[in-house]
Amino acid sequence: MTAASWTEDRVGALKKLWLEGQSASQIAKTLGGGVTRNAVIGKVHRLGLSGRAAPSQPARTTFPRAATRP
């Protein structure tokens, strides 16, 4: 099994897509050619690109507790 080669073009595309907020899975699919999600995550880590905004989380709704009967 051979690993996908990180060419300058691929690294550039990775940086662009990562900063746009795409997931590692989406980026791997876009790059193709044997690039896996884990390969994207590893390269992002080695490039020091992990400092992007976290995806928005849905608002957590809390409900009042129901009164308990004695």
mmCIF file of N, CA and C in Angstrom:
data_model
loop_
_atom_site.group_PDB
_atom_site.id
_atom_site.type_symbol
_atom_site.label_atom_id
_atom_site.label_comp_id
_atom_site.label_asym_id
_atom_site.label_seq_id
_atom_site.Cartn_x
_atom_site.Cartn_y
_atom_site.Cartn_z
ATOM 1 N N MET A 1 0.861 -1.172 0.000
ATOM 2 C CA MET A 1 0.000 0.000 0.000
ATOM 3 C C MET A 1 0.902 1.228 0.000
ATOM 4 N N THR A 2 0.592 2.191 -0.842
ATOM 5 C CA THR A 2 1.380 3.422 -0.895
ATOM 6 C C THR A 2 0.558 4.583 -0.371
ATOM 7 N N ALA A 3 1.231 5.477 0.305
ATOM 8 C CA ALA A 3 0.557 6.654 0.844
ATOM 9 C C ALA A 3 0.449 7.718 -0.240
ATOM 10 N N ALA A 4 -0.578 8.532 -0.137
ATOM 11 C CA ALA A 4 -0.754 9.629 -1.083
ATOM 12 C C ALA A 4 0.354 10.647 -0.863
ATOM 13 N N SER A 5 0.833 11.215 -1.941
ATOM 14 C CA SER A 5 1.900 12.200 -1.879
ATOM 15 C C SER A 5 1.330 13.591 -1.617
ATOM 16 N N TRP A 6 1.939 14.317 -0.687
ATOM 17 C CA TRP A 6 1.502 15.676 -0.369
ATOM 18 C C TRP A 6 2.274 16.651 -1.243
ATOM 19 N N THR A 7 1.744 16.925 -2.420
ATOM 20 C CA THR A 7 2.352 17.898 -3.320
ATOM 21 C C THR A 7 2.017 19.305 -2.839
ATOM 22 N N GLU A 8 2.709 20.290 -3.390
ATOM 23 C CA GLU A 8 2.417 21.683 -3.030
ATOM 24 C C GLU A 8 0.969 22.042 -3.355
ATOM 25 N N ASP A 9 0.476 21.529 -4.483
ATOM 26 C CA ASP A 9 -0.912 21.800 -4.864
ATOM 27 C C ASP A 9 -1.896 21.215 -3.850
ATOM 28 N N ARG A 10 -1.639 19.984 -3.425
ATOM 29 C CA ARG A 10 -2.527 19.344 -2.452
ATOM 30 C C ARG A 10 -2.489 20.062 -1.112
ATOM 31 N N VAL A 11 -1.292 20.458 -0.678
ATOM 32 C CA VAL A 11 -1.173 21.169 0.594
ATOM 33 C C VAL A 11 -1.906 22.506 0.512
ATOM 34 N N GLY A 12 -1.774 23.194 -0.615
ATOM 35 C CA GLY A 12 -2.480 24.457 -0.803
ATOM 36 C C GLY A 12 -3.987 24.280 -0.754
ATOM 37 N N ALA A 13 -4.471 23.231 -1.428
ATOM 38 C CA ALA A 13 -5.907 22.947 -1.421
ATOM 39 C C ALA A 13 -6.362 22.575 -0.011
ATOM 40 N N LEU A 14 -5.555 21.779 0.683
ATOM 41 C CA LEU A 14 -5.885 21.396 2.055
ATOM 42 C C LEU A 14 -6.030 22.627 2.931
ATOM 43 N N LYS A 15 -5.068 23.539 2.872
ATOM 44 C CA LYS A 15 -5.122 24.762 3.680
ATOM 45 C C LYS A 15 -6.375 25.572 3.373
ATOM 46 N N LYS A 16 -6.669 25.739 2.085
ATOM 47 C CA LYS A 16 -7.828 26.529 1.665
ATOM 48 C C LYS A 16 -9.125 25.904 2.183
ATOM 49 N N LEU A 17 -9.273 24.609 1.959
ATOM 50 C CA LEU A 17 -10.501 23.924 2.368
ATOM 51 C C LEU A 17 -10.648 23.897 3.888
ATOM 52 N N TRP A 18 -9.543 23.705 4.597
ATOM 53 C CA TRP A 18 -9.586 23.670 6.063
ATOM 54 C C TRP A 18 -10.022 25.017 6.619
ATOM 55 N N LEU A 19 -9.440 26.084 6.073
ATOM 56 C CA LEU A 19 -9.781 27.413 6.559
ATOM 57 C C LEU A 19 -11.204 27.825 6.180
ATOM 58 N N GLU A 20 -11.759 27.188 5.150
ATOM 59 C CA GLU A 20 -13.164 27.417 4.785
ATOM 60 C C GLU A 20 -14.103 26.694 5.739
ATOM 61 N N GLY A 21 -13.555 25.810 6.561
ATOM 62 C CA GLY A 21 -14.374 25.113 7.542
ATOM 63 C C GLY A 21 -14.830 23.728 7.135
ATOM 64 N N GLN A 22 -14.284 23.192 6.053
ATOM 65 C CA GLN A 22 -14.686 21.845 5.647
ATOM 66 C C GLN A 22 -14.114 20.816 6.602
ATOM 67 N N SER A 23 -14.811 19.711 6.745
ATOM 68 C CA SER A 23 -14.353 18.643 7.635
ATOM 69 C C SER A 23 -13.222 17.863 6.974
ATOM 70 N N ALA A 24 -12.492 17.106 7.790
ATOM 71 C CA ALA A 24 -11.400 16.282 7.263
ATOM 72 C C ALA A 24 -11.934 15.270 6.251
ATOM 73 N N SER A 25 -13.104 14.733 6.496
ATOM 74 C CA SER A 25 -13.705 13.774 5.551
ATOM 75 C C SER A 25 -14.019 14.433 4.214
ATOM 76 N N GLN A 26 -14.583 15.645 4.280
ATOM 77 C CA GLN A 26 -14.902 16.361 3.041
ATOM 78 C C GLN A 26 -13.634 16.680 2.259
ATOM 79 N N ILE A 27 -12.594 17.097 2.963
ATOM 80 C CA ILE A 27 -11.343 17.441 2.302
ATOM 81 C C ILE A 27 -10.723 16.212 1.655
ATOM 82 N N ALA A 28 -10.706 15.085 2.369
ATOM 83 C CA ALA A 28 -10.153 13.849 1.821
ATOM 84 C C ALA A 28 -10.884 13.448 0.546
ATOM 85 N N LYS A 29 -12.193 13.578 0.568
ATOM 86 C CA LYS A 29 -12.995 13.233 -0.608
ATOM 87 C C LYS A 29 -12.669 14.155 -1.780
ATOM 88 N N THR A 30 -12.512 15.455 -1.496
ATOM 89 C CA THR A 30 -12.202 16.427 -2.539
ATOM 90 C C THR A 30 -10.820 16.177 -3.137
ATOM 91 N N LEU A 31 -9.837 15.904 -2.269
ATOM 92 C CA LEU A 31 -8.472 15.689 -2.754
ATOM 93 C C LEU A 31 -8.341 14.372 -3.503
ATOM 94 N N GLY A 32 -9.060 13.357 -3.054
ATOM 95 C CA GLY A 32 -9.039 12.063 -3.726
ATOM 96 C C GLY A 32 -7.651 11.447 -3.772
ATOM 97 N N GLY A 33 -7.440 10.532 -4.688
ATOM 98 C CA GLY A 33 -6.130 9.929 -4.913
ATOM 99 C C GLY A 33 -5.533 9.223 -3.712
ATOM 100 N N GLY A 34 -6.352 8.606 -2.891
ATOM 101 C CA GLY A 34 -5.840 7.848 -1.760
ATOM 102 C C GLY A 34 -5.650 8.648 -0.491
ATOM 103 N N VAL A 35 -6.063 9.904 -0.474
ATOM 104 C CA VAL A 35 -5.960 10.712 0.743
ATOM 105 C C VAL A 35 -7.120 10.335 1.654
ATOM 106 N N THR A 36 -6.783 9.940 2.868
ATOM 107 C CA THR A 36 -7.804 9.531 3.829
ATOM 108 C C THR A 36 -8.088 10.656 4.820
ATOM 109 N N ARG A 37 -9.159 10.493 5.554
ATOM 110 C CA ARG A 37 -9.514 11.442 6.601
ATOM 111 C C ARG A 37 -8.373 11.561 7.609
ATOM 112 N N ASN A 38 -7.824 10.419 7.998
ATOM 113 C CA ASN A 38 -6.734 10.436 8.971
ATOM 114 C C ASN A 38 -5.485 11.111 8.419
ATOM 115 N N ALA A 39 -5.221 10.953 7.133
ATOM 116 C CA ALA A 39 -4.076 11.626 6.515
ATOM 117 C C ALA A 39 -4.269 13.139 6.556
ATOM 118 N N VAL A 40 -5.498 13.580 6.315
ATOM 119 C CA VAL A 40 -5.808 15.014 6.368
ATOM 120 C C VAL A 40 -5.605 15.530 7.784
ATOM 121 N N ILE A 41 -6.115 14.815 8.770
ATOM 122 C CA ILE A 41 -5.979 15.232 10.160
ATOM 123 C C ILE A 41 -4.502 15.315 10.556
ATOM 124 N N GLY A 42 -3.716 14.328 10.166
ATOM 125 C CA GLY A 42 -2.291 14.332 10.475
ATOM 126 C C GLY A 42 -1.573 15.499 9.836
ATOM 127 N N LYS A 43 -1.893 15.772 8.571
ATOM 128 C CA LYS A 43 -1.233 16.878 7.865
ATOM 129 C C LYS A 43 -1.638 18.220 8.468
ATOM 130 N N VAL A 44 -2.898 18.363 8.816
ATOM 131 C CA VAL A 44 -3.371 19.593 9.460
ATOM 132 C C VAL A 44 -2.601 19.820 10.758
ATOM 133 N N HIS A 45 -2.414 18.766 11.508
ATOM 134 C CA HIS A 45 -1.686 18.859 12.774
ATOM 135 C C HIS A 45 -0.225 19.256 12.525
ATOM 136 N N ARG A 46 0.416 18.603 11.566
ATOM 137 C CA ARG A 46 1.824 18.902 11.272
ATOM 138 C C ARG A 46 2.008 20.314 10.733
ATOM 139 N N LEU A 47 1.018 20.821 10.015
ATOM 140 C CA LEU A 47 1.092 22.184 9.477
ATOM 141 C C LEU A 47 0.694 23.223 10.522
ATOM 142 N N GLY A 48 0.135 22.775 11.627
ATOM 143 C CA GLY A 48 -0.290 23.706 12.678
ATOM 144 C C GLY A 48 -1.535 24.495 12.308
ATOM 145 N N LEU A 49 -2.429 23.879 11.544
ATOM 146 C CA LEU A 49 -3.635 24.562 11.075
ATOM 147 C C LEU A 49 -4.835 24.377 11.991
ATOM 148 N N SER A 50 -4.660 23.751 13.117
ATOM 149 C CA SER A 50 -5.817 23.391 13.929
ATOM 150 C C SER A 50 -6.533 24.574 14.552
ATOM 151 N N GLY A 51 -6.000 25.790 14.434
ATOM 152 C CA GLY A 51 -6.645 26.931 15.060
ATOM 153 C C GLY A 51 -7.737 27.560 14.232
ATOM 154 N N ARG A 52 -8.820 26.869 14.018
ATOM 155 C CA ARG A 52 -9.961 27.467 13.318
ATOM 156 C C ARG A 52 -11.156 27.458 14.247
ATOM 157 N N ALA A 53 -12.137 28.223 13.905
ATOM 158 C CA ALA A 53 -13.331 28.316 14.743
ATOM 159 C C ALA A 53 -14.018 26.958 14.813
ATOM 160 N N ALA A 54 -14.509 26.649 15.975
ATOM 161 C CA ALA A 54 -15.243 25.398 16.152
ATOM 162 C C ALA A 54 -16.590 25.515 15.453
ATOM 163 N N PRO A 55 -17.069 24.406 14.907
ATOM 164 C CA PRO A 55 -18.382 24.463 14.264
ATOM 165 C C PRO A 55 -19.442 24.858 15.282
ATOM 166 N N SER A 56 -20.448 25.548 14.815
ATOM 167 C CA SER A 56 -21.484 25.996 15.740
ATOM 168 C C SER A 56 -22.261 24.790 16.251
ATOM 169 N N GLN A 57 -22.605 24.867 17.508
ATOM 170 C CA GLN A 57 -23.367 23.801 18.147
ATOM 171 C C GLN A 57 -24.805 24.280 18.327
ATOM 172 N N PRO A 58 -25.762 23.392 18.185
ATOM 173 C CA PRO A 58 -27.142 23.814 18.416
ATOM 174 C C PRO A 58 -27.315 24.248 19.867
ATOM 175 N N ALA A 59 -28.174 25.202 20.071
ATOM 176 C CA ALA A 59 -28.423 25.693 21.426
ATOM 177 C C ALA A 59 -28.997 24.567 22.268
ATOM 178 N N ARG A 60 -28.491 24.448 23.458
ATOM 179 C CA ARG A 60 -28.975 23.403 24.361
ATOM 180 C C ARG A 60 -30.180 23.947 25.112
ATOM 181 N N THR A 61 -31.258 23.237 25.020
ATOM 182 C CA THR A 61 -32.488 23.660 25.679
ATOM 183 C C THR A 61 -32.637 22.878 26.968
ATOM 184 N N THR A 62 -32.876 23.594 28.045
ATOM 185 C CA THR A 62 -33.121 22.919 29.318
ATOM 186 C C THR A 62 -34.584 23.078 29.670
ATOM 187 N N PHE A 63 -35.136 22.052 30.210
ATOM 188 C CA PHE A 63 -36.525 22.056 30.591
ATOM 189 C C PHE A 63 -36.614 21.972 32.107
ATOM 190 N N PRO A 64 -37.583 22.671 32.698
ATOM 191 C CA PRO A 64 -37.727 22.587 34.155
ATOM 192 C C PRO A 64 -38.094 21.157 34.543
ATOM 193 N N ARG A 65 -37.603 20.763 35.683
ATOM 194 C CA ARG A 65 -37.940 19.431 36.152
ATOM 195 C C ARG A 65 -39.417 19.344 36.528
ATOM 196 N N ALA A 66 -39.974 18.221 36.258
ATOM 197 C CA ALA A 66 -41.360 17.994 36.648
ATOM 198 C C ALA A 66 -41.432 17.849 38.162
ATOM 199 N N ALA A 67 -42.477 18.374 38.719
ATOM 200 C CA ALA A 67 -42.660 18.256 40.176
ATOM 201 C C ALA A 67 -42.881 16.790 40.511
ATOM 202 N N THR A 68 -42.245 16.371 41.574
ATOM 203 C CA THR A 68 -42.445 14.988 42.003
ATOM 204 C C THR A 68 -43.556 14.920 43.038
ATOM 205 N N ARG A 69 -44.292 13.874 43.004
ATOM 206 C CA ARG A 69 -45.381 13.697 43.958
ATOM 207 C C ARG A 69 -44.848 13.046 45.223
ATOM 208 N N PRO A 70 -45.330 13.489 46.333
ATOM 209 C CA PRO A 70 -44.877 12.887 47.618
ATOM 210 C C PRO A 70 -45.349 11.474 47.805
#
